Tab-separated table of C-alpha atoms in Angstrom:
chain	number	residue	atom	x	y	z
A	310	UNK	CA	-15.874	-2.773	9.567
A	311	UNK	CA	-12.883	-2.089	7.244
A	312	UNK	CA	-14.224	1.092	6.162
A	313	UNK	CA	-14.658	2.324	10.113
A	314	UNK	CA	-11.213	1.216	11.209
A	315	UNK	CA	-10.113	3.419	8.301
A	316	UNK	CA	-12.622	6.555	9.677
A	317	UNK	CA	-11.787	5.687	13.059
A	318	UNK	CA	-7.992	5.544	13.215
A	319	UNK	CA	-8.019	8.988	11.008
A	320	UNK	CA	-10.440	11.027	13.368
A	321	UNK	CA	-8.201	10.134	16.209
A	322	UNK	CA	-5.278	11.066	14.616
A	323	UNK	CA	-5.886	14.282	13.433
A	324	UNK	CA	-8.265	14.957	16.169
A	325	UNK	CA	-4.428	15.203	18.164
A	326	UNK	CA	-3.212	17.582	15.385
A	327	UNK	CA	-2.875	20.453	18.480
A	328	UNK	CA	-0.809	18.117	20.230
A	329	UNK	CA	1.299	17.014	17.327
A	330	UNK	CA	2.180	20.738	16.679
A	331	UNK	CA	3.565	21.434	19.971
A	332	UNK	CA	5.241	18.234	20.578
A	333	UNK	CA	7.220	18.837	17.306
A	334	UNK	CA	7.049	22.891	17.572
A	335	UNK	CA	5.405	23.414	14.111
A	336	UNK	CA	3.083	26.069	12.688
A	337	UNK	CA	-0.110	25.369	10.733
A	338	UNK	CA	2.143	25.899	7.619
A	339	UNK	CA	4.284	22.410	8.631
A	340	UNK	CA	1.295	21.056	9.350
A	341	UNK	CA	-0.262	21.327	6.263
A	342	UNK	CA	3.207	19.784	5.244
A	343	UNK	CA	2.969	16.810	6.785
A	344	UNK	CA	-0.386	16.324	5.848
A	345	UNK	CA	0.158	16.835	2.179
A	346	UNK	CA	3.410	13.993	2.774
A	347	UNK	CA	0.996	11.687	3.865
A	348	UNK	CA	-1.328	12.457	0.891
A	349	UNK	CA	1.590	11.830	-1.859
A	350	UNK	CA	2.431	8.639	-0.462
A	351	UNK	CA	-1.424	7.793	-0.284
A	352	UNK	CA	-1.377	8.990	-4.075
A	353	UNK	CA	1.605	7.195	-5.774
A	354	UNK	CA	0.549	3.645	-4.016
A	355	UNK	CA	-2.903	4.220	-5.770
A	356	UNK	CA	-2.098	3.113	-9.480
A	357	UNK	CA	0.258	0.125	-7.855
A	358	UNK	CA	-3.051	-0.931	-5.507
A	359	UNK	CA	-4.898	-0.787	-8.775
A	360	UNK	CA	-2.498	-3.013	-11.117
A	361	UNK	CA	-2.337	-5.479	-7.773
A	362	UNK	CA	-5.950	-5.835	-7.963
A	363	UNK	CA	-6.379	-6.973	-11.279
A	364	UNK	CA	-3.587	-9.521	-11.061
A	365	UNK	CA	-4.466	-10.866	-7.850
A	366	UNK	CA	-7.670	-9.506	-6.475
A	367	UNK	CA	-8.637	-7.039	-3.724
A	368	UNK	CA	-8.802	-9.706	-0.283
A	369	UNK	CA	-5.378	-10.480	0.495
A	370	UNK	CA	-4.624	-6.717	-0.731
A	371	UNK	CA	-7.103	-5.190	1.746
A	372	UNK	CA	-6.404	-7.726	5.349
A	373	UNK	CA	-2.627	-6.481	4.209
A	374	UNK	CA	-2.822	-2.916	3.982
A	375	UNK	CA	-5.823	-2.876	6.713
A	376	UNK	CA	-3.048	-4.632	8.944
A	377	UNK	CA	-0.261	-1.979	8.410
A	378	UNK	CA	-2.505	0.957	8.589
A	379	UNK	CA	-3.332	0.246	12.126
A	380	UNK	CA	-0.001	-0.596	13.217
A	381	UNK	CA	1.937	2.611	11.145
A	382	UNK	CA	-0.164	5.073	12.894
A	383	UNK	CA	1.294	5.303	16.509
A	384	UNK	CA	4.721	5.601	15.728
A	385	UNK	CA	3.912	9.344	14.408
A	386	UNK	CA	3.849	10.057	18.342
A	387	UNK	CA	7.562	8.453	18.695
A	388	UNK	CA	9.610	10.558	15.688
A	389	UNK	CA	12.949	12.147	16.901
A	390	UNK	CA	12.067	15.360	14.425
A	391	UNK	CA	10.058	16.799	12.326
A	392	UNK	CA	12.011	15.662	9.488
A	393	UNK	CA	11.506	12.196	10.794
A	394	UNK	CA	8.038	13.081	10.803
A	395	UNK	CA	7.625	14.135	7.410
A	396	UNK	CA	9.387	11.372	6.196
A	397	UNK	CA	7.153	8.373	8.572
A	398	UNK	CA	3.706	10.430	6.990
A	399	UNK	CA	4.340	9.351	3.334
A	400	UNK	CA	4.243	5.368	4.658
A	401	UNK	CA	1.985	5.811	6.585
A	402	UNK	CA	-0.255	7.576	3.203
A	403	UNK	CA	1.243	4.084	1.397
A	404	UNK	CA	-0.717	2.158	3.765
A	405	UNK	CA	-3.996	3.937	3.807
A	406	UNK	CA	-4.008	4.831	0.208
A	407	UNK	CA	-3.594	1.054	-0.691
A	408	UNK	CA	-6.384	0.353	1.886
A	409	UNK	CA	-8.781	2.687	0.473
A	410	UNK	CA	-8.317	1.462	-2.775
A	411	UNK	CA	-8.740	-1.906	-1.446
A	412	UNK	CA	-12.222	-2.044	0.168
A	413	UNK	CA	-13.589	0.082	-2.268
A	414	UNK	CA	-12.839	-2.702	-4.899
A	415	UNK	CA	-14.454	-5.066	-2.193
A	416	UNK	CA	-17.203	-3.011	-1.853
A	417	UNK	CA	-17.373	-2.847	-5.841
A	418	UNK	CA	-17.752	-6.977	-5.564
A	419	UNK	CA	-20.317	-6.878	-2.628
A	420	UNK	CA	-22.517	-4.665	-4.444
A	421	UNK	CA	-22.424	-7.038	-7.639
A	422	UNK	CA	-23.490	-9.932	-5.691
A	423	UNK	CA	-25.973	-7.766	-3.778
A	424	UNK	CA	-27.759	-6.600	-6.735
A	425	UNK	CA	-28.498	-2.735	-6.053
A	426	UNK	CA	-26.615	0.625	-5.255
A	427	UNK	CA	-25.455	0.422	-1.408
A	428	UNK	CA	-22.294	2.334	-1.877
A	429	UNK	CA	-23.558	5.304	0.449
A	430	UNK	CA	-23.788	2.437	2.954
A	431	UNK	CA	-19.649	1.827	2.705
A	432	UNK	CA	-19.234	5.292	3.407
A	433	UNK	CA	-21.707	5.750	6.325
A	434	UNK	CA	-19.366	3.164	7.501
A	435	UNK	CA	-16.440	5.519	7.175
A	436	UNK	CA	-18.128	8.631	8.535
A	437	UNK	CA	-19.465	6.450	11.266
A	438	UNK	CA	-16.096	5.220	12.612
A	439	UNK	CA	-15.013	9.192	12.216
A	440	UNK	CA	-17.260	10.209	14.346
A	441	UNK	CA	-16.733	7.370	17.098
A	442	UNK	CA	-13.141	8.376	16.380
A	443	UNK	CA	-13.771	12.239	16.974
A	444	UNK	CA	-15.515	11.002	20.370
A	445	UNK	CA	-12.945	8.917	21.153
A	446	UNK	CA	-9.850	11.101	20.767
A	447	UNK	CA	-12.309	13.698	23.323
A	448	UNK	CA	-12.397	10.773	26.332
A	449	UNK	CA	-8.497	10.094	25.281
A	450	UNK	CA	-7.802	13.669	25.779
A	451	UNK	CA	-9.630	13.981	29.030
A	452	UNK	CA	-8.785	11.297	30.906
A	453	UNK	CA	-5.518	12.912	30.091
A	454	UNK	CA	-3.786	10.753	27.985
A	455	UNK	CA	-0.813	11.627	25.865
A	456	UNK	CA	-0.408	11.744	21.966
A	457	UNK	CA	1.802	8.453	22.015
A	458	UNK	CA	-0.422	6.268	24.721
A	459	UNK	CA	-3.096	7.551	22.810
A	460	UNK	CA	-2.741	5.862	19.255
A	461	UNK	CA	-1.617	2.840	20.914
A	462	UNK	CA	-4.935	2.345	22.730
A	463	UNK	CA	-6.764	2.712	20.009
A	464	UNK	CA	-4.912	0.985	17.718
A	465	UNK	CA	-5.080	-2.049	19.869
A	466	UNK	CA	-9.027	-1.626	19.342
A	467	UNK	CA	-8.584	-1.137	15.397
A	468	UNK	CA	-6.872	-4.603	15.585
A	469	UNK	CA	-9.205	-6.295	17.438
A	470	UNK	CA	-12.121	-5.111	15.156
A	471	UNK	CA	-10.097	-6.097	12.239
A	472	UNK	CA	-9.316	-9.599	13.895
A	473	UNK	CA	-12.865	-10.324	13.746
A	474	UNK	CA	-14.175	-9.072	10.589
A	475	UNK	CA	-11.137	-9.207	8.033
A	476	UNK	CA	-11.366	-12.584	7.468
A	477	UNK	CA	-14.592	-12.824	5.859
A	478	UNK	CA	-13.633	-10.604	3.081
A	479	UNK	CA	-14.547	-12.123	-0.657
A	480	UNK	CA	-12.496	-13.607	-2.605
A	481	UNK	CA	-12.790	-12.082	-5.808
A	482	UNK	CA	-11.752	-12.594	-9.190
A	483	UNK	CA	-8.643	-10.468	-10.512
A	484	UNK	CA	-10.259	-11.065	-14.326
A	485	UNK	CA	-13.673	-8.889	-13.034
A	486	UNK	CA	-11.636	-5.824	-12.723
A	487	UNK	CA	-11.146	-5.728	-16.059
A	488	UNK	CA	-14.997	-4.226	-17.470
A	489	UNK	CA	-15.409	-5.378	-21.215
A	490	UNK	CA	-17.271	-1.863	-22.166
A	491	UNK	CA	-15.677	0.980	-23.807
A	492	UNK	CA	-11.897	1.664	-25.008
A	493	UNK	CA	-10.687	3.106	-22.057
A	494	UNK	CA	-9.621	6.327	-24.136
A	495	UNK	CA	-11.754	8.826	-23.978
A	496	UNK	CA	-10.819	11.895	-21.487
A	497	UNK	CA	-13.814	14.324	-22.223
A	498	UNK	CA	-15.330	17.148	-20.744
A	499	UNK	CA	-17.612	15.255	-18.647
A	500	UNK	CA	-14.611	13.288	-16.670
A	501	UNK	CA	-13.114	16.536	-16.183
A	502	UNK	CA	-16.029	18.115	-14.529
A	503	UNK	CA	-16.631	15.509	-12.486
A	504	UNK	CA	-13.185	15.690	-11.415
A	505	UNK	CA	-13.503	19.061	-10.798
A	506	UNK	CA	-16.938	18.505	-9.097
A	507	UNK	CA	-14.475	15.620	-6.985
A	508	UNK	CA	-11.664	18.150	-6.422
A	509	UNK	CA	-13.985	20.754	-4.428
A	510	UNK	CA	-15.914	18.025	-2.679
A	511	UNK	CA	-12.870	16.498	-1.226
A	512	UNK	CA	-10.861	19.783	-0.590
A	513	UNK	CA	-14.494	20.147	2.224
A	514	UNK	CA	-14.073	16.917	3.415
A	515	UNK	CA	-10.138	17.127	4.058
A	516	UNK	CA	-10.197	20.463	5.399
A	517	UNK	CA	-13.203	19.724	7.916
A	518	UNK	CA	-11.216	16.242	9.218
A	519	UNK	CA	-8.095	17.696	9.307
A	520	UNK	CA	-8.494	21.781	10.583
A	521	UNK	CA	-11.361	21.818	12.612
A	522	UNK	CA	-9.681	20.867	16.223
A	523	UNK	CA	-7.084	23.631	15.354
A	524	UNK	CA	-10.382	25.844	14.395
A	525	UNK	CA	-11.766	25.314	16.984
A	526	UNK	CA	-9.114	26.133	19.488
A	527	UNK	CA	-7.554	28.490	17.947
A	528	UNK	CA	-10.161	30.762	16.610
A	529	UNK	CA	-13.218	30.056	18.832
A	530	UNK	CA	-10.974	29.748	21.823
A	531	UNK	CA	-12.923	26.473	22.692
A	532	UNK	CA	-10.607	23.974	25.169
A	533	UNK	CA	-8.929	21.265	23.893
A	534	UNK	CA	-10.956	19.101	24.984
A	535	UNK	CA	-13.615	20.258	22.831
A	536	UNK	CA	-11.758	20.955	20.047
A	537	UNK	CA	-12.716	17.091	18.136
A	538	UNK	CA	-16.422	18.336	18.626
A	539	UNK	CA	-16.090	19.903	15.197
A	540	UNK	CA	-14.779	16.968	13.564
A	541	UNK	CA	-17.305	14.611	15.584
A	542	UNK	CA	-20.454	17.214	14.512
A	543	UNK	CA	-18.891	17.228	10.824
A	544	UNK	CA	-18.533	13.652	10.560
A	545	UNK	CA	-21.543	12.818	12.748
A	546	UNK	CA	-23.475	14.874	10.052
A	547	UNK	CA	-22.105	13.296	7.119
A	548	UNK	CA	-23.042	9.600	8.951
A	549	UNK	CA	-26.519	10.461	8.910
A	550	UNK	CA	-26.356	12.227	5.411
A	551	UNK	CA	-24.831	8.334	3.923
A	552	UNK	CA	-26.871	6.354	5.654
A	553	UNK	CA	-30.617	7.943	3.912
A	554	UNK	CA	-28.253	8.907	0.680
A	555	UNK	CA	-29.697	5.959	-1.336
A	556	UNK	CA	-33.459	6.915	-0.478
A	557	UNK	CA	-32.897	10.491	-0.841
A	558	UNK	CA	-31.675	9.924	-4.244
A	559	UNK	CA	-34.355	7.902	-4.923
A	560	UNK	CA	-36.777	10.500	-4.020
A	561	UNK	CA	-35.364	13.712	-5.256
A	562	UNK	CA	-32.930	12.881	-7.677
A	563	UNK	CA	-29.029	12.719	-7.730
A	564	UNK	CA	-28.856	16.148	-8.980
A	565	UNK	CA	-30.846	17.651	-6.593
A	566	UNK	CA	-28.584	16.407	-3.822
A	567	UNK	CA	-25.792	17.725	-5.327
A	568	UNK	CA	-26.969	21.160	-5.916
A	569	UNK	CA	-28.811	20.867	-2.469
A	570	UNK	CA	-25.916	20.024	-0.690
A	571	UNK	CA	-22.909	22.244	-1.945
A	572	UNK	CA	-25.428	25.012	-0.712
A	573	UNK	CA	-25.766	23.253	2.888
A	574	UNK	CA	-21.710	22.859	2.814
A	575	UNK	CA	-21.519	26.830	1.363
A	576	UNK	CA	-23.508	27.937	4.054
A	577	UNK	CA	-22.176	25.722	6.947
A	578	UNK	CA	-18.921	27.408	6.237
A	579	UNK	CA	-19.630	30.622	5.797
A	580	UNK	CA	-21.426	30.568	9.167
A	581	UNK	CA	-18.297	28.987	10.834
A	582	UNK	CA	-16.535	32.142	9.641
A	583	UNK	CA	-18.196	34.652	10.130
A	584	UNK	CA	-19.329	34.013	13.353
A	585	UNK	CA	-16.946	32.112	15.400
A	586	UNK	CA	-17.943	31.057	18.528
A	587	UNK	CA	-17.595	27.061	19.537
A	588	UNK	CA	-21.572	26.641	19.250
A	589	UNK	CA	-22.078	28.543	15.833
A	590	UNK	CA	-18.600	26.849	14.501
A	591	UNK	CA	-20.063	23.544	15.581
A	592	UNK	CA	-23.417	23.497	14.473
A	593	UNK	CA	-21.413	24.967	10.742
A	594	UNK	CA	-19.410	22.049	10.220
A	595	UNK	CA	-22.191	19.698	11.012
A	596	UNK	CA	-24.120	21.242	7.808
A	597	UNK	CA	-20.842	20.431	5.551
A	598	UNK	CA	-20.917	16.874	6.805
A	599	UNK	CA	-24.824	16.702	5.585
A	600	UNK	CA	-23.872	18.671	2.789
A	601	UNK	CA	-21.008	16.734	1.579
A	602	UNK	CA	-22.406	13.068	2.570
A	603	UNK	CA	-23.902	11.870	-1.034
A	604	UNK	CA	-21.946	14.145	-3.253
A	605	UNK	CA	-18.718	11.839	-3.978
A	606	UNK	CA	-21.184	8.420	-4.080
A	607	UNK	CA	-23.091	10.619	-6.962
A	608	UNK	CA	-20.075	12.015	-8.432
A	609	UNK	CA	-18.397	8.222	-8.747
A	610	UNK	CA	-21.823	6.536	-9.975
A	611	UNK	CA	-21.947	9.180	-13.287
A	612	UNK	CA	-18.146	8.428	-13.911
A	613	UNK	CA	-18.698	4.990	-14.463
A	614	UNK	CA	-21.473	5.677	-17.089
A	615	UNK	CA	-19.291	8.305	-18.949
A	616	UNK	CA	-19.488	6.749	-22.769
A	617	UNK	CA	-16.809	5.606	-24.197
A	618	UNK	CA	-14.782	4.681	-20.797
A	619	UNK	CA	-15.131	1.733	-19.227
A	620	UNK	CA	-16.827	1.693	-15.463
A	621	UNK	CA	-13.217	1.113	-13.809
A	622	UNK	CA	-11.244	3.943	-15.794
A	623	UNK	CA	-14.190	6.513	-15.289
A	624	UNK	CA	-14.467	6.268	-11.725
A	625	UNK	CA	-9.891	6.105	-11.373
A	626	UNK	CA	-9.875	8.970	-13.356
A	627	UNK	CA	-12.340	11.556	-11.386
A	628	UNK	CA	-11.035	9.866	-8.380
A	629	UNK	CA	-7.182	10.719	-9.028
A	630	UNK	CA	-8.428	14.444	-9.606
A	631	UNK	CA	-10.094	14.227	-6.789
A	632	UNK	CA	-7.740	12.866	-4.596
A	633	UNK	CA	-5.041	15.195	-5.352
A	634	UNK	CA	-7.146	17.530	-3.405
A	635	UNK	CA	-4.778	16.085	-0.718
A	636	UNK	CA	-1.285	17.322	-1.974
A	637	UNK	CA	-2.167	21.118	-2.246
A	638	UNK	CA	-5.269	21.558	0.044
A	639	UNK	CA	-3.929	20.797	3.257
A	640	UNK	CA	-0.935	22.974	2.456
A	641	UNK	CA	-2.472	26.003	0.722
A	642	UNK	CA	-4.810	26.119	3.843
A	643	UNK	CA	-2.267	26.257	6.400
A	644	UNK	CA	-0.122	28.775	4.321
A	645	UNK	CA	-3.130	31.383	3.670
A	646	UNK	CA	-3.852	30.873	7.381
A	647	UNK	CA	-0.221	31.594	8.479
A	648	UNK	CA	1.037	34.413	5.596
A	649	UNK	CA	-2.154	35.926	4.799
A	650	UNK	CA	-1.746	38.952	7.230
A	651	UNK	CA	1.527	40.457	4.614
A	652	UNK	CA	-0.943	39.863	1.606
A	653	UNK	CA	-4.104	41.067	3.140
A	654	UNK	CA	-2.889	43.638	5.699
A	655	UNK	CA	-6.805	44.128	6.878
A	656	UNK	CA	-7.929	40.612	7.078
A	657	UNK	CA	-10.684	39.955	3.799
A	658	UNK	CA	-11.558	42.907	2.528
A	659	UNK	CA	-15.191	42.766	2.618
A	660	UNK	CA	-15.080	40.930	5.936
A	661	UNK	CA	-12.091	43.504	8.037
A	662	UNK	CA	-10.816	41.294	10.996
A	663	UNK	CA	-11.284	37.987	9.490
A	664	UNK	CA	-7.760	36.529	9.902
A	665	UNK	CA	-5.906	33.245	9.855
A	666	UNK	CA	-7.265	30.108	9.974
A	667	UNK	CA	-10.770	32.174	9.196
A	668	UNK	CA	-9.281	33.170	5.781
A	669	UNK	CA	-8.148	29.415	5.458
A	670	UNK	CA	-11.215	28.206	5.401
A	671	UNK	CA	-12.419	31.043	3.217
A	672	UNK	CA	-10.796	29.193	0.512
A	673	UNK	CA	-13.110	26.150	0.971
A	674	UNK	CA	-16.000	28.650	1.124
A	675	UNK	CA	-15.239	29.541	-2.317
A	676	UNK	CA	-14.825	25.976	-3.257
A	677	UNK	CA	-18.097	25.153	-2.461
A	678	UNK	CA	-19.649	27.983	-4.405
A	679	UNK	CA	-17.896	26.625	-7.390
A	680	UNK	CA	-19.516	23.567	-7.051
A	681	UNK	CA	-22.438	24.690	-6.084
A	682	UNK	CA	-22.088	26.286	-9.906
A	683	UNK	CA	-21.051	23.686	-11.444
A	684	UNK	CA	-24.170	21.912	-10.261
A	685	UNK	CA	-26.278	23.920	-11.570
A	686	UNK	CA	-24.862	24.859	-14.916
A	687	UNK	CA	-22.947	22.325	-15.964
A	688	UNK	CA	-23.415	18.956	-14.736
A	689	UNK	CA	-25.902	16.286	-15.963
A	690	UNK	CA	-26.369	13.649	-13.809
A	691	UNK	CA	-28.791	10.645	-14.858
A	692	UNK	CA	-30.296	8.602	-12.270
């Protein structure tokens, strides 16, 4: 439940990014700025959620930061400025990067005691309350509630969820964070593909949650009330990707759904933009989710079998690569999508009138080819 109040509170959020940029009168440029602010708080509370956890355990650490997540969020709506905006997002990304950190480490615990892989089931968890989220913030917006009443309502669901389920979180021992394998020193190639491998993965993921609504009005000249059907088909997607990961990968092989689904998230993309019409766009972003579902579950497995590193540095290492996706994607998005006309006068040049946010998500395009390549050429994955 932790997990979905995390997915759930995000979708609606940024599913109101349209209505955040004319309430503050900011371009996708800012935008990408205050989603990058939130991201470097989210980042820097990391390694402090991670020494926390090994003095004192993940429960009190994850009702705590659960708590303050769902609170934080509304008062984004009630900022005098966009300065007061940018600097709110950064403790607000303290909150939900302590969080995430958090229930992972109780997932980490539940799946000891469980005795077999059901990480892709945490994450369906995630991409489940995204989804709800996305649907959500669609009944919010037509029933023709504002921004502010908005987050309020559902952060007053969030907390009742949390009220009921946050209390049976484990109590776990601070001493089994600390895995007895390996020196901890080794930084080899294989960490740094994987983080590489992480980097592109969650570039998709961040730029589907946090551009499609603007996408899709914007570009496809969909209504605004349609505009979270992106994010709800992405996420939707990636919810029924997680929840058959575990058997697919039993079936196929973890490297096969790697390889198999950077191609699904290449080609969702590509289709988004090059032809961009609400249906095509939609139907686009709901092949990234599928794509994208099992990749970061794989990706995190390998790093904690990397020789020579114990389980817990592996995965924190490919996971702080990967999250840093968040400082410069949002950003570099939102500044190709604004500037890109005085650099590319005719739109791409293969692709002449392909223009702003179009040329943003060209970037991730390219992304996914890379690790779509990297799949196929360079990483070994052992089930």
């Amino acid at each position: 439940m932790a997990f979905s109040i995390n997915g759930f509170i995000y979708a609606n959020w940024t599913s109101r990014l349209p209505r955040l940029q004319t309430m503050y009168d900011i371009d996708n440029g800012e935008t990408g700025f205050v989603l990058t602010s939130l991201a470097v708080g989210a980042l820097l509370a990391m390694p402090l959620a991670g020494y926390l956890i090994v003095r004192n355990g993940s429960q009190q650490l994850s009702i705590v930061s659960t708590l303050v997540f769902i609170l934080s969020v509304p008062a984004m709506a009630y900022m005098p400025g966009y300065l007061g905006l940018l600097i709110l997002m950064p403790l607000i990304g303290v909150a939900t990067g302590v969080m995430d950190v958090a229930i992972n480490a109780q997932s980490v615990e539940i799946e000891r005691l469980w005795g077999k892989p059901i990480t892709s089931s945490f994450h369906a968890c995630f991409s489940g309350g995204m989804f709800l989220g996305a649907g959500t913030a669609a009944l919010f917006i037509y029933l023709g509630f504002d921004l502010g009443h908005h987050l309020l309502a559902v952060s007053v669901i969030a907390l009742l969820v949390a009220a009921v389920s946050l209390p049976y979180f484990l109590r776990d021992d601070p001493a089994a964070a600390v895995d007895s394998g390996g020196n901890g020193s080794k930084f080899g190639l294989a960490i740094i593909l994987l983080g590489i491998a992480s980097l592109c993965t969650m570039i998709g993921e961040g730029a589907m949650a946090d551009w499609t609504p603007l996408y899709m009005t914007r570009v496809t000249g969909s209504e605004e009330a349609l505009a979270p059907m992106g994010q709800a088909a992405f996420s939707g997607a990636m919810l029924v990707g997680r929840s058959v990961g575990d058997y697919v990968r039993a079936r196929i092989g973890s490297l096969s759904v790697v390889r198999i689904g950077a191609f699904l998230s290449f080609l969702g993309v590509s289709a988004a933009i090059l032809f961009p019409t609400p249906l095509v766009s939609i139907l686009g972003f709901g092949l990234v989710g599928l794509g994208l579902a099992n990749i970061v579950p794989v990706i995190f497995s390998e790093a904690s079998k990397v020789p020579g590193l114990r389980p817990g540095v592996g995965i924190s290492s490919v996971s702080t690569i990967g999250y840093s996706a968040f400082l410069f994607g949002p950003p570099l998005i939102g500044f190709v999508s604004d500037y890109q006309n005085s650099l590319l006068p005719q739109g791409m040049a293969f692709f002449p009138g392909v223009e702003g946010l179009r040329v943003g998500l060209g970037l991730v395009a390219l992304l996914m080819a890379v690790l779509l390549g990297l799949a196929v050429f360079y990483l070994r994955v052992d089930d």
